[in-house]
PDB file of C-alpha atoms in Angstrom:
ATOM      1  CA  UNK A  25       6.929 -28.435 -87.375  1.00 47.00           C
ATOM      2  CA  UNK A  26       9.908 -27.231 -85.345  1.00 47.00           C
ATOM      3  CA  UNK A  27       8.035 -24.223 -84.041  1.00 49.00           C
ATOM      4  CA  UNK A  28       5.159 -26.107 -82.420  1.00 49.00           C
ATOM      5  CA  UNK A  29       7.507 -28.852 -81.038  1.00 52.00           C
ATOM      6  CA  UNK A  30       9.709 -26.158 -79.472  1.00 54.00           C
ATOM      7  CA  UNK A  31       6.741 -24.493 -77.816  1.00 63.00           C
ATOM      8  CA  UNK A  32       5.626 -27.785 -76.303  1.00 63.00           C
ATOM      9  CA  UNK A  33       9.133 -28.360 -74.911  1.00 56.00           C
ATOM     10  CA  UNK A  34       9.148 -24.908 -73.400  1.00 59.00           C
ATOM     11  CA  UNK A  35       5.783 -25.545 -71.836  1.00 64.00           C
ATOM     12  CA  UNK A  36       7.039 -28.812 -70.341  1.00 54.00           C
ATOM     13  CA  UNK A  37      10.128 -27.057 -68.989  1.00 54.00           C
ATOM     14  CA  UNK A  38       7.993 -24.381 -67.402  1.00 57.00           C
ATOM     15  CA  UNK A  39       5.782 -27.003 -65.772  1.00 58.00           C
ATOM     16  CA  UNK A  40       8.875 -28.829 -64.511  1.00 48.00           C
ATOM     17  CA  UNK A  41      10.298 -25.639 -63.048  1.00 48.00           C
ATOM     18  CA  UNK A  42       6.979 -24.888 -61.406  1.00 55.00           C
ATOM     19  CA  UNK A  43       6.860 -28.358 -59.876  1.00 51.00           C
ATOM     20  CA  UNK A  44      10.410 -28.007 -58.570  1.00 42.00           C
ATOM     21  CA  UNK A  45       9.584 -24.664 -57.008  1.00 48.00           C
ATOM     22  CA  UNK A  46       6.585 -26.158 -55.226  1.00 56.00           C
ATOM     23  CA  UNK A  47       8.747 -29.030 -54.006  1.00 49.00           C
ATOM     24  CA  UNK A  48      11.372 -26.573 -52.802  1.00 41.00           C
ATOM     25  CA  UNK A  49       8.825 -24.600 -50.838  1.00 51.00           C
ATOM     26  CA  UNK A  50       7.324 -27.782 -49.382  1.00 52.00           C
ATOM     27  CA  UNK A  51      10.592 -29.488 -48.407  1.00 48.00           C
ATOM     28  CA  UNK A  52      12.498 -26.470 -47.098  1.00 47.00           C
ATOM     29  CA  UNK A  53      14.598 -25.336 -50.064  1.00 44.00           C
ATOM     30  CA  UNK A  54      15.174 -21.846 -51.407  1.00 47.00           C
ATOM     31  CA  UNK A  55      15.748 -20.588 -54.957  1.00 44.00           C
ATOM     32  CA  UNK A  56      17.141 -17.392 -56.351  1.00 47.00           C
ATOM     33  CA  UNK A  57      15.490 -15.168 -58.957  1.00 49.00           C
ATOM     34  CA  UNK A  58      17.059 -17.025 -61.866  1.00 50.00           C
ATOM     35  CA  UNK A  59      13.849 -18.655 -63.043  1.00 48.00           C
ATOM     36  CA  UNK A  60      14.519 -21.855 -61.109  1.00 46.00           C
ATOM     37  CA  UNK A  61      18.234 -21.995 -61.900  1.00 45.00           C
ATOM     38  CA  UNK A  62      20.867 -21.972 -59.136  1.00 44.00           C
ATOM     39  CA  UNK A  63      18.680 -23.612 -56.512  1.00 43.00           C
ATOM     40  CA  UNK A  64      20.275 -23.633 -53.046  1.00 44.00           C
ATOM     41  CA  UNK A  65      19.383 -26.064 -50.261  1.00 48.00           C
ATOM     42  CA  UNK A  66      19.538 -24.323 -46.852  1.00 50.00           C
ATOM     43  CA  UNK A  67      18.090 -26.587 -44.173  1.00 52.00           C
ATOM     44  CA  UNK A  68      16.040 -29.692 -44.055  1.00 60.00           C
ATOM     45  CA  UNK A  69      12.477 -29.735 -42.918  1.00 61.00           C
ATOM     46  CA  UNK A  70      13.256 -31.044 -39.418  1.00 66.00           C
ATOM     47  CA  UNK A  71      15.685 -28.237 -38.645  1.00 68.00           C
ATOM     48  CA  UNK A  72      13.177 -25.649 -39.833  1.00 72.00           C
ATOM     49  CA  UNK A  73      10.591 -27.027 -37.458  1.00 73.00           C
ATOM     50  CA  UNK A  74      13.075 -26.940 -34.573  1.00 74.00           C
ATOM     51  CA  UNK A  75      13.954 -23.349 -35.366  1.00 75.00           C
ATOM     52  CA  UNK A  76      10.246 -22.476 -35.507  1.00 71.00           C
ATOM     53  CA  UNK A  77       9.718 -23.948 -32.042  1.00 73.00           C
ATOM     54  CA  UNK A  78      12.691 -22.036 -30.674  1.00 71.00           C
ATOM     55  CA  UNK A  79      11.375 -18.828 -32.201  1.00 70.00           C
ATOM     56  CA  UNK A  80       7.995 -19.418 -30.584  1.00 66.00           C
ATOM     57  CA  UNK A  81       9.615 -19.892 -27.158  1.00 66.00           C
ATOM     58  CA  UNK A  82      11.731 -16.786 -27.635  1.00 63.00           C
ATOM     59  CA  UNK A  83       8.672 -14.784 -28.658  1.00 63.00           C
ATOM     60  CA  UNK A  84       6.816 -16.009 -25.572  1.00 59.00           C
ATOM     61  CA  UNK A  85       9.655 -14.915 -23.313  1.00 57.00           C
ATOM     62  CA  UNK A  86       9.834 -11.524 -24.951  1.00 60.00           C
ATOM     63  CA  UNK A  87       6.220 -10.908 -23.976  1.00 75.00           C
ATOM     64  CA  UNK A  88       7.354 -10.427 -20.350  1.00 78.00           C
ATOM     65  CA  UNK A  89       8.158  -6.699 -19.953  1.00 79.00           C
ATOM     66  CA  UNK A  90      10.780  -7.519 -17.332  1.00 80.00           C
ATOM     67  CA  UNK A  91      12.680  -9.591 -19.929  1.00 79.00           C
ATOM     68  CA  UNK A  92      12.182  -6.973 -22.625  1.00 78.00           C
ATOM     69  CA  UNK A  93      13.129  -3.864 -20.632  1.00 78.00           C
ATOM     70  CA  UNK A  94      15.255  -5.174 -17.774  1.00 82.00           C
ATOM     71  CA  UNK A  95      14.956  -4.433 -14.063  1.00 81.00           C
ATOM     72  CA  UNK A  96      16.151  -0.813 -14.199  1.00 85.00           C
ATOM     73  CA  UNK A  97      13.576   0.299 -16.749  1.00 86.00           C
ATOM     74  CA  UNK A  98      10.870  -1.783 -15.076  1.00 83.00           C
ATOM     75  CA  UNK A  99      11.647   0.035 -11.835  1.00 84.00           C
ATOM     76  CA  UNK A 100      11.104   3.350 -13.610  1.00 84.00           C
ATOM     77  CA  UNK A 101       7.801   2.078 -15.027  1.00 83.00           C
ATOM     78  CA  UNK A 102       6.548   0.833 -11.657  1.00 83.00           C
ATOM     79  CA  UNK A 103       7.315   4.196 -10.068  1.00 81.00           C
ATOM     80  CA  UNK A 104       4.452   5.649 -12.111  1.00 80.00           C
ATOM     81  CA  UNK A 105       1.911   3.198 -10.668  1.00 79.00           C
ATOM     82  CA  UNK A 106      -0.041   3.571  -7.458  1.00 76.00           C
ATOM     83  CA  UNK A 107       0.774   1.385  -4.474  1.00 75.00           C
ATOM     84  CA  UNK A 108      -2.086  -1.052  -5.080  1.00 76.00           C
ATOM     85  CA  UNK A 109      -0.936  -1.872  -8.601  1.00 81.00           C
ATOM     86  CA  UNK A 110       2.661  -2.199  -7.477  1.00 81.00           C
ATOM     87  CA  UNK A 111       1.544  -4.579  -4.725  1.00 79.00           C
ATOM     88  CA  UNK A 112      -0.310  -6.685  -7.303  1.00 82.00           C
ATOM     89  CA  UNK A 113       2.818  -6.891  -9.443  1.00 83.00           C
ATOM     90  CA  UNK A 114       4.532  -8.668  -6.540  1.00 83.00           C
ATOM     91  CA  UNK A 115       2.461 -11.737  -7.418  1.00 84.00           C
ATOM     92  CA  UNK A 116       3.440 -12.007 -11.098  1.00 85.00           C
ATOM     93  CA  UNK A 117       6.692 -13.919 -10.683  1.00 87.00           C
ATOM     94  CA  UNK A 118       9.828 -14.093  -8.564  1.00 88.00           C
ATOM     95  CA  UNK A 119      11.546 -11.693 -10.923  1.00 87.00           C
ATOM     96  CA  UNK A 120       8.737  -9.174 -10.660  1.00 85.00           C
ATOM     97  CA  UNK A 121       8.657  -9.594  -6.876  1.00 85.00           C
ATOM     98  CA  UNK A 122      12.341  -8.743  -6.689  1.00 85.00           C
ATOM     99  CA  UNK A 123      11.814  -5.497  -8.602  1.00 85.00           C
ATOM    100  CA  UNK A 124       8.468  -4.511  -7.065  1.00 82.00           C
ATOM    101  CA  UNK A 125       9.717  -4.980  -3.487  1.00 82.00           C
ATOM    102  CA  UNK A 126      12.770  -2.763  -3.954  1.00 83.00           C
ATOM    103  CA  UNK A 127      13.323  -0.076  -1.324  1.00 79.00           C
ATOM    104  CA  UNK A 128      14.047   2.304  -4.200  1.00 79.00           C
ATOM    105  CA  UNK A 129      10.423   1.942  -5.224  1.00 78.00           C
ATOM    106  CA  UNK A 130       8.744   2.148  -1.839  1.00 78.00           C
ATOM    107  CA  UNK A 131      10.637   5.154  -0.521  1.00 68.00           C
ATOM    108  CA  UNK A 132      12.182   8.358  -1.730  1.00 50.00           C
ATOM    109  CA  UNK A 133      15.789   8.620  -2.831  1.00 35.00           C
ATOM    110  CA  UNK A 134      15.837  11.715  -0.646  1.00 29.00           C
ATOM    111  CA  UNK A 135      16.620  11.284   3.043  1.00 34.00           C
ATOM    112  CA  UNK A 136      13.497  11.386   5.191  1.00 37.00           C
ATOM    113  CA  UNK A 137      15.069  14.071   7.379  1.00 32.00           C
ATOM    114  CA  UNK A 138      15.324  16.446   4.421  1.00 30.00           C
ATOM    115  CA  UNK A 139      11.886  15.659   3.033  1.00 33.00           C
ATOM    116  CA  UNK A 140       9.091  18.191   3.276  1.00 34.00           C
ATOM    117  CA  UNK A 141       5.758  16.409   3.547  1.00 33.00           C
ATOM    118  CA  UNK A 142       3.446  19.460   3.314  1.00 33.00           C
ATOM    119  CA  UNK A 143       1.049  18.110   5.919  1.00 32.00           C
ATOM    120  CA  UNK A 144      -2.424  19.731   5.909  1.00 34.00           C
ATOM    121  CA  UNK A 145      -3.187  21.972   8.852  1.00 35.00           C
ATOM    122  CA  UNK A 146      -6.276  19.970   9.753  1.00 36.00           C
ATOM    123  CA  UNK A 147      -7.853  16.642   8.985  1.00 34.00           C
ATOM    124  CA  UNK A 148     -10.489  18.346   6.817  1.00 36.00           C
ATOM    125  CA  UNK A 149      -7.950  19.873   4.457  1.00 39.00           C
ATOM    126  CA  UNK A 150      -7.719  18.074   1.146  1.00 38.00           C
ATOM    127  CA  UNK A 151      -4.383  16.778  -0.090  1.00 36.00           C
ATOM    128  CA  UNK A 152      -3.198  18.470  -3.255  1.00 41.00           C
ATOM    129  CA  UNK A 153      -1.632  15.962  -5.648  1.00 39.00           C
ATOM    130  CA  UNK A 154       0.714  18.687  -6.892  1.00 43.00           C
ATOM    131  CA  UNK A 155       1.966  19.198  -3.333  1.00 39.00           C
ATOM    132  CA  UNK A 156       3.494  15.748  -3.212  1.00 38.00           C
ATOM    133  CA  UNK A 157       7.228  16.059  -2.619  1.00 38.00           C
ATOM    134  CA  UNK A 158       9.526  15.467  -5.575  1.00 40.00           C
ATOM    135  CA  UNK A 159      12.942  13.956  -6.202  1.00 37.00           C
ATOM    136  CA  UNK A 160      15.663  15.369  -8.288  1.00 38.00           C
ATOM    137  CA  UNK A 161      14.726  14.690 -11.878  1.00 35.00           C
ATOM    138  CA  UNK A 162      11.057  15.397 -11.046  1.00 38.00           C
ATOM    139  CA  UNK A 163      10.305  11.804 -10.056  1.00 40.00           C
ATOM    140  CA  UNK A 164       7.424  11.457  -7.657  1.00 39.00           C
ATOM    141  CA  UNK A 165       8.129  10.508  -4.076  1.00 39.00           C
ATOM    142  CA  UNK A 166       5.928   7.451  -3.825  1.00 48.00           C
ATOM    143  CA  UNK A 167       4.452   4.723  -1.691  1.00 66.00           C
ATOM    144  CA  UNK A 168       5.340   5.226   2.002  1.00 75.00           C
ATOM    145  CA  UNK A 169       5.641   9.003   1.790  1.00 77.00           C
ATOM    146  CA  UNK A 170       2.414   9.271  -0.198  1.00 79.00           C
ATOM    147  CA  UNK A 171       0.617   7.010   2.257  1.00 84.00           C
ATOM    148  CA  UNK A 172       1.762   9.047   5.261  1.00 89.00           C
ATOM    149  CA  UNK A 173       0.959  12.388   3.639  1.00 88.00           C
ATOM    150  CA  UNK A 174      -1.739  14.164   5.635  1.00 92.00           C
ATOM    151  CA  UNK A 175      -1.989  11.483   8.327  1.00 95.00           C
ATOM    152  CA  UNK A 176      -2.333  12.564  11.951  1.00 96.00           C
ATOM    153  CA  UNK A 177      -0.170   9.760  13.324  1.00 97.00           C
ATOM    154  CA  UNK A 178       2.541   7.511  11.889  1.00 94.00           C
ATOM    155  CA  UNK A 179       2.576   4.026  13.474  1.00 94.00           C
ATOM    156  CA  UNK A 180       5.653   3.050  15.411  1.00 92.00           C
ATOM    157  CA  UNK A 181       5.610  -0.397  13.788  1.00 90.00           C
ATOM    158  CA  UNK A 182       6.408   1.200  10.419  1.00 89.00           C
ATOM    159  CA  UNK A 183       9.471   2.966  11.839  1.00 88.00           C
ATOM    160  CA  UNK A 184      11.271  -0.058  13.247  1.00 86.00           C
ATOM    161  CA  UNK A 185      14.892  -0.387  12.234  1.00 85.00           C
ATOM    162  CA  UNK A 186      15.866  -3.066   9.773  1.00 83.00           C
ATOM    163  CA  UNK A 187      12.498  -3.591   8.077  1.00 83.00           C
ATOM    164  CA  UNK A 188      12.067  -3.060   4.350  1.00 83.00           C
ATOM    165  CA  UNK A 189      10.112  -0.136   2.965  1.00 82.00           C
ATOM    166  CA  UNK A 190       7.540  -2.574   1.640  1.00 84.00           C
ATOM    167  CA  UNK A 191       7.065  -3.938   5.170  1.00 86.00           C
ATOM    168  CA  UNK A 192       6.789  -0.375   6.488  1.00 86.00           C
ATOM    169  CA  UNK A 193       4.041   0.323   3.976  1.00 86.00           C
ATOM    170  CA  UNK A 194       2.225  -2.890   4.852  1.00 86.00           C
ATOM    171  CA  UNK A 195       2.420  -2.208   8.592  1.00 90.00           C
ATOM    172  CA  UNK A 196       1.138   1.333   8.019  1.00 90.00           C
ATOM    173  CA  UNK A 197      -1.893   0.168   6.050  1.00 89.00           C
ATOM    174  CA  UNK A 198      -2.676  -2.508   8.636  1.00 90.00           C
ATOM    175  CA  UNK A 199      -2.371  -0.100  11.550  1.00 93.00           C
ATOM    176  CA  UNK A 200      -4.435   2.548   9.773  1.00 92.00           C
ATOM    177  CA  UNK A 201      -7.344   0.082   9.643  1.00 91.00           C
ATOM    178  CA  UNK A 202      -7.020  -0.784  13.322  1.00 92.00           C
ATOM    179  CA  UNK A 203      -9.999   0.365  15.400  1.00 93.00           C
ATOM    180  CA  UNK A 204      -8.872  -1.170  18.677  1.00 94.00           C
ATOM    181  CA  UNK A 205      -7.158   1.515  20.740  1.00 96.00           C
ATOM    182  CA  UNK A 206      -4.218   0.477  22.889  1.00 96.00           C
ATOM    183  CA  UNK A 207      -2.581   1.909  25.983  1.00 97.00           C
ATOM    184  CA  UNK A 208       0.338   3.124  23.848  1.00 97.00           C
ATOM    185  CA  UNK A 209      -2.073   5.161  21.739  1.00 98.00           C
ATOM    186  CA  UNK A 210      -3.502   6.874  24.799  1.00 98.00           C
ATOM    187  CA  UNK A 211      -0.102   7.667  26.277  1.00 98.00           C
ATOM    188  CA  UNK A 212       1.754   8.669  23.109  1.00 98.00           C
ATOM    189  CA  UNK A 213      -0.756  11.323  22.029  1.00 98.00           C
ATOM    190  CA  UNK A 214      -1.914  14.572  23.566  1.00 98.00           C
ATOM    191  CA  UNK A 215      -5.712  14.801  23.637  1.00 98.00           C
ATOM    192  CA  UNK A 216      -8.040  17.745  23.154  1.00 98.00           C
ATOM    193  CA  UNK A 217     -11.050  17.678  25.435  1.00 98.00           C
ATOM    194  CA  UNK A 218     -14.426  19.402  25.190  1.00 98.00           C
ATOM    195  CA  UNK A 219     -17.955  18.938  26.459  1.00 98.00           C
ATOM    196  CA  UNK A 220     -20.799  17.878  24.194  1.00 98.00           C
ATOM    197  CA  UNK A 221     -24.032  19.795  23.767  1.00 96.00           C
ATOM    198  CA  UNK A 222     -25.918  17.577  26.230  1.00 96.00           C
ATOM    199  CA  UNK A 223     -23.507  18.424  29.048  1.00 97.00           C
ATOM    200  CA  UNK A 224     -24.740  20.728  31.841  1.00 96.00           C
ATOM    201  CA  UNK A 225     -24.517  24.445  31.087  1.00 96.00           C
ATOM    202  CA  UNK A 226     -22.193  25.010  34.029  1.00 96.00           C
ATOM    203  CA  UNK A 227     -19.506  22.817  32.510  1.00 95.00           C
ATOM    204  CA  UNK A 228     -19.976  24.271  29.036  1.00 96.00           C
ATOM    205  CA  UNK A 229     -19.583  27.764  30.487  1.00 95.00           C
ATOM    206  CA  UNK A 230     -16.040  26.808  31.528  1.00 95.00           C
ATOM    207  CA  UNK A 231     -15.193  25.168  28.190  1.00 96.00           C
ATOM    208  CA  UNK A 232     -13.253  27.255  25.605  1.00 95.00           C
ATOM    209  CA  UNK A 233     -14.783  25.020  22.912  1.00 96.00           C
ATOM    210  CA  UNK A 234     -18.192  26.590  23.597  1.00 96.00           C
ATOM    211  CA  UNK A 235     -17.078  30.041  24.763  1.00 91.00           C
ATOM    212  CA  UNK A 236     -14.457  30.617  22.070  1.00 90.00           C
ATOM    213  CA  UNK A 237     -12.123  32.175  24.621  1.00 86.00           C
ATOM    214  CA  UNK A 238      -8.916  30.295  23.817  1.00 88.00           C
ATOM    215  CA  UNK A 239      -7.332  26.976  22.888  1.00 93.00           C
ATOM    216  CA  UNK A 240      -9.140  23.775  23.763  1.00 96.00           C
ATOM    217  CA  UNK A 241      -8.469  21.987  27.019  1.00 97.00           C
ATOM    218  CA  UNK A 242      -5.923  19.190  26.908  1.00 97.00           C
ATOM    219  CA  UNK A 243      -5.677  15.868  28.677  1.00 97.00           C
ATOM    220  CA  UNK A 244      -2.736  13.494  29.146  1.00 98.00           C
ATOM    221  CA  UNK A 245      -2.786   9.729  29.728  1.00 98.00           C
ATOM    222  CA  UNK A 246       0.110   8.136  31.589  1.00 98.00           C
ATOM    223  CA  UNK A 247       1.518   4.578  31.557  1.00 97.00           C
ATOM    224  CA  UNK A 248       0.666   4.110  35.252  1.00 97.00           C
ATOM    225  CA  UNK A 249      -3.041   4.344  34.406  1.00 96.00           C
ATOM    226  CA  UNK A 250      -3.609   7.935  35.542  1.00 97.00           C
ATOM    227  CA  UNK A 251      -4.707  11.068  33.717  1.00 97.00           C
ATOM    228  CA  UNK A 252      -3.752  14.728  34.109  1.00 96.00           C
ATOM    229  CA  UNK A 253      -4.475  18.188  32.680  1.00 96.00           C
ATOM    230  CA  UNK A 254      -2.643  21.469  32.122  1.00 94.00           C
ATOM    231  CA  UNK A 255      -2.103  23.822  35.080  1.00 91.00           C
ATOM    232  CA  UNK A 256      -4.877  26.372  35.415  1.00 88.00           C
ATOM    233  CA  UNK A 257      -7.488  24.192  33.744  1.00 92.00           C
ATOM    234  CA  UNK A 258     -10.834  25.481  35.075  1.00 89.00           C
ATOM    235  CA  UNK A 259     -12.600  22.158  34.646  1.00 93.00           C
ATOM    236  CA  UNK A 260      -9.846  20.077  36.191  1.00 91.00           C
ATOM    237  CA  UNK A 261     -10.409  20.041  39.934  1.00 81.00           C
ATOM    238  CA  UNK A 262      -7.209  18.310  40.958  1.00 76.00           C
ATOM    239  CA  UNK A 263      -9.047  15.070  41.626  1.00 81.00           C
ATOM    240  CA  UNK A 264      -7.460  11.732  40.913  1.00 88.00           C
ATOM    241  CA  UNK A 265      -8.316  10.152  37.584  1.00 93.00           C
ATOM    242  CA  UNK A 266      -7.608   6.664  36.334  1.00 96.00           C
ATOM    243  CA  UNK A 267      -8.545   5.111  33.013  1.00 98.00           C
ATOM    244  CA  UNK A 268      -9.371   1.623  31.810  1.00 97.00           C
ATOM    245  CA  UNK A 269      -9.572   0.090  28.319  1.00 97.00           C
ATOM    246  CA  UNK A 270     -12.237  -2.605  27.972  1.00 96.00           C
ATOM    247  CA  UNK A 271     -12.352  -4.948  24.960  1.00 92.00           C
ATOM    248  CA  UNK A 272     -14.463  -8.069  24.464  1.00 90.00           C
ATOM    249  CA  UNK A 273     -14.637 -10.419  21.488  1.00 86.00           C
ATOM    250  CA  UNK A 274     -17.119 -12.723  19.783  1.00 85.00           C
ATOM    251  CA  UNK A 275     -16.625 -15.829  17.649  1.00 80.00           C
ATOM    252  CA  UNK A 276     -14.093 -15.313  14.893  1.00 74.00           C
ATOM    253  CA  UNK A 277     -12.096 -12.795  16.901  1.00 76.00           C
ATOM    254  CA  UNK A 278     -14.365  -9.855  16.025  1.00 81.00           C
ATOM    255  CA  UNK A 279     -14.577  -7.064  18.572  1.00 85.00           C
ATOM    256  CA  UNK A 280     -17.883  -7.136  20.452  1.00 87.00           C
ATOM    257  CA  UNK A 281     -17.409  -4.204  22.818  1.00 91.00           C
ATOM    258  CA  UNK A 282     -14.611  -1.695  22.959  1.00 94.00           C
ATOM    259  CA  UNK A 283     -14.550   1.419  25.101  1.00 97.00           C
ATOM    260  CA  UNK A 284     -12.448   3.552  27.447  1.00 98.00           C
ATOM    261  CA  UNK A 285     -13.666   4.563  30.886  1.00 97.00           C
ATOM    262  CA  UNK A 286     -12.266   7.230  33.207  1.00 96.00           C
ATOM    263  CA  UNK A 287     -13.028   6.658  36.889  1.00 95.00           C
ATOM    264  CA  UNK A 288     -16.664   5.566  37.038  1.00 93.00           C
ATOM    265  CA  UNK A 289     -17.892   8.139  34.554  1.00 95.00           C
ATOM    266  CA  UNK A 290     -19.805   7.148  31.402  1.00 96.00           C
ATOM    267  CA  UNK A 291     -17.828   4.966  29.027  1.00 97.00           C
ATOM    268  CA  UNK A 292     -16.357   6.501  25.874  1.00 98.00           C
ATOM    269  CA  UNK A 293     -16.695   4.634  22.594  1.00 97.00           C
ATOM    270  CA  UNK A 294     -13.746   4.670  20.215  1.00 97.00           C
ATOM    271  CA  UNK A 295     -13.672   5.582  16.525  1.00 96.00           C
ATOM    272  CA  UNK A 296     -10.809   5.928  14.051  1.00 96.00           C
ATOM    273  CA  UNK A 297     -10.817   8.680  11.424  1.00 96.00           C
ATOM    274  CA  UNK A 298      -9.494   8.453   7.882  1.00 95.00           C
ATOM    275  CA  UNK A 299      -6.412  10.461   8.825  1.00 96.00           C
ATOM    276  CA  UNK A 300      -5.636   7.766  11.454  1.00 96.00           C
ATOM    277  CA  UNK A 301      -6.496  10.027  14.393  1.00 98.00           C
ATOM    278  CA  UNK A 302      -8.619   8.795  17.300  1.00 98.00           C
ATOM    279  CA  UNK A 303     -11.877  10.015  18.826  1.00 98.00           C
ATOM    280  CA  UNK A 304     -13.286   8.849  22.172  1.00 98.00           C
ATOM    281  CA  UNK A 305     -16.699  10.224  23.022  1.00 98.00           C
ATOM    282  CA  UNK A 306     -19.997   9.799  24.825  1.00 98.00           C
ATOM    283  CA  UNK A 307     -23.060  12.016  25.212  1.00 97.00           C
ATOM    284  CA  UNK A 308     -21.262  14.312  27.684  1.00 97.00           C
ATOM    285  CA  UNK A 309     -17.701  14.853  26.474  1.00 98.00           C
ATOM    286  CA  UNK A 310     -15.236  14.068  23.697  1.00 98.00           C
ATOM    287  CA  UNK A 311     -11.501  13.395  23.412  1.00 99.00           C
ATOM    288  CA  UNK A 312      -9.641  13.871  20.099  1.00 98.00           C
ATOM    289  CA  UNK A 313      -6.004  12.944  19.523  1.00 98.00           C
ATOM    290  CA  UNK A 314      -3.829  15.843  18.371  1.00 98.00           C
ATOM    291  CA  UNK A 315      -1.853  15.181  15.147  1.00 97.00           C
ATOM    292  CA  UNK A 316       1.808  14.361  15.799  1.00 96.00           C
ATOM    293  CA  UNK A 317       3.013  12.787  12.543  1.00 94.00           C
ATOM    294  CA  UNK A 318       6.355  14.530  12.949  1.00 93.00           C
ATOM    295  CA  UNK A 319       7.094  12.644  16.170  1.00 93.00           C
ATOM    296  CA  UNK A 320      10.366  10.768  15.768  1.00 92.00           C
ATOM    297  CA  UNK A 321      10.007   7.005  15.782  1.00 92.00           C
ATOM    298  CA  UNK A 322       6.236   7.101  15.316  1.00 94.00           C
ATOM    299  CA  UNK A 323       3.522   6.477  17.881  1.00 96.00           C
ATOM    300  CA  UNK A 324       1.310   3.663  19.082  1.00 94.00           C
ATOM    301  CA  UNK A 325       2.120   0.017  19.807  1.00 93.00           C
ATOM    302  CA  UNK A 326       5.689  -1.142  19.270  1.00 87.00           C
ATOM    303  CA  UNK A 327       4.537  -4.063  17.126  1.00 84.00           C
ATOM    304  CA  UNK A 328       1.583  -4.643  14.788  1.00 80.00           C
ATOM    305  CA  UNK A 329      -1.621  -5.374  16.681  1.00 79.00           C
ATOM    306  CA  UNK A 330      -3.602  -8.397  15.556  1.00 66.00           C
ATOM    307  CA  UNK A 331      -7.100  -9.080  16.828  1.00 55.00           C
ATOM    308  CA  UNK A 332      -6.784 -12.253  18.936  1.00 51.00           C
ATOM    309  CA  UNK A 333      -9.105 -15.206  18.595  1.00 43.00           C
ATOM    310  CA  UNK A 334     -11.753 -15.423  21.328  1.00 40.00           C
ATOM    311  CA  UNK A 335     -11.093 -17.598  24.328  1.00 45.00           C
ATOM    312  CA  UNK A 336     -13.094 -20.843  24.430  1.00 46.00           C
ATOM    313  CA  UNK A 337     -16.249 -20.769  26.491  1.00 44.00           C
ATOM    314  CA  UNK A 338     -16.530 -22.939  29.649  1.00 43.00           C
ATOM    315  CA  UNK A 339     -18.721 -25.423  27.760  1.00 42.00           C
ATOM    316  CA  UNK A 340     -16.083 -25.747  25.039  1.00 40.00           C
ATOM    317  CA  UNK A 341     -13.356 -26.299  27.615  1.00 43.00           C
ATOM    318  CA  UNK A 342     -15.382 -29.118  29.149  1.00 43.00           C
ATOM    319  CA  UNK A 343     -16.058 -30.635  25.744  1.00 40.00           C
ATOM    320  CA  UNK A 344     -19.803 -30.071  26.024  1.00 34.00           C
TER     321      UNK A 344
END
């Protein structure tokens, strides 16, 4: 009889141990591997929940790469992104904005005076990605230098003293999209001049562009509103020339008409090329700005040019 009674006791003990283990797991206790013996209470259920919440918050914070890697490593990561993606990272948080707006990111560690930009010889030449200038340590020179690479003109507004490299980049992009030519643009650049196919044969016979007899004719615009040419220019007759920029706007500040006129000759309409150079042309002749990206201090208007809102019409002024 002892045998069966002993087995029943053992079974009851095992069930008791099992119940204790389940209670331990439910209420926040731990046990060792001693078959339920030597149970150790670590923390109560409330503290475990608090710790779980803290762990969740810590895990959430660690999902931010800036917190995980720190600003120095994040700066290295952002250097491998293009300018658009870096600009988008400015909007993530204040911390990201502080890293993404760093001058170290938007300009080379190398002095601009010692930087070789490898500018293409003409606007039609493609830019080789491998030709981008490098730092020591083979880091890419990024952002401003990449943006200016191959451009015919560098805006003066991006070269102002005291502005950040991010501001210089922003001003450059804005100016590169500008299609409204200003007096500073005319005067700061040297212009190549040639006749179009519809021009009279007499004038084309004097034009190196059509005869292939030498460099193209050049024209110069001056701040006093006059224009001149090189000595010995066969087309230039020594006559007085003055120029005028005409711009009109429609509702919303959009440009309605924009052209340049010399004396009372046909107006020239203005276009802007992808390399930021200018073209002024009509059916008789064409002016093209000569690349001068190496010009110290940049060219064009001293400050960014914004398209102004249109003036109110007479009826609007009178409240009609």
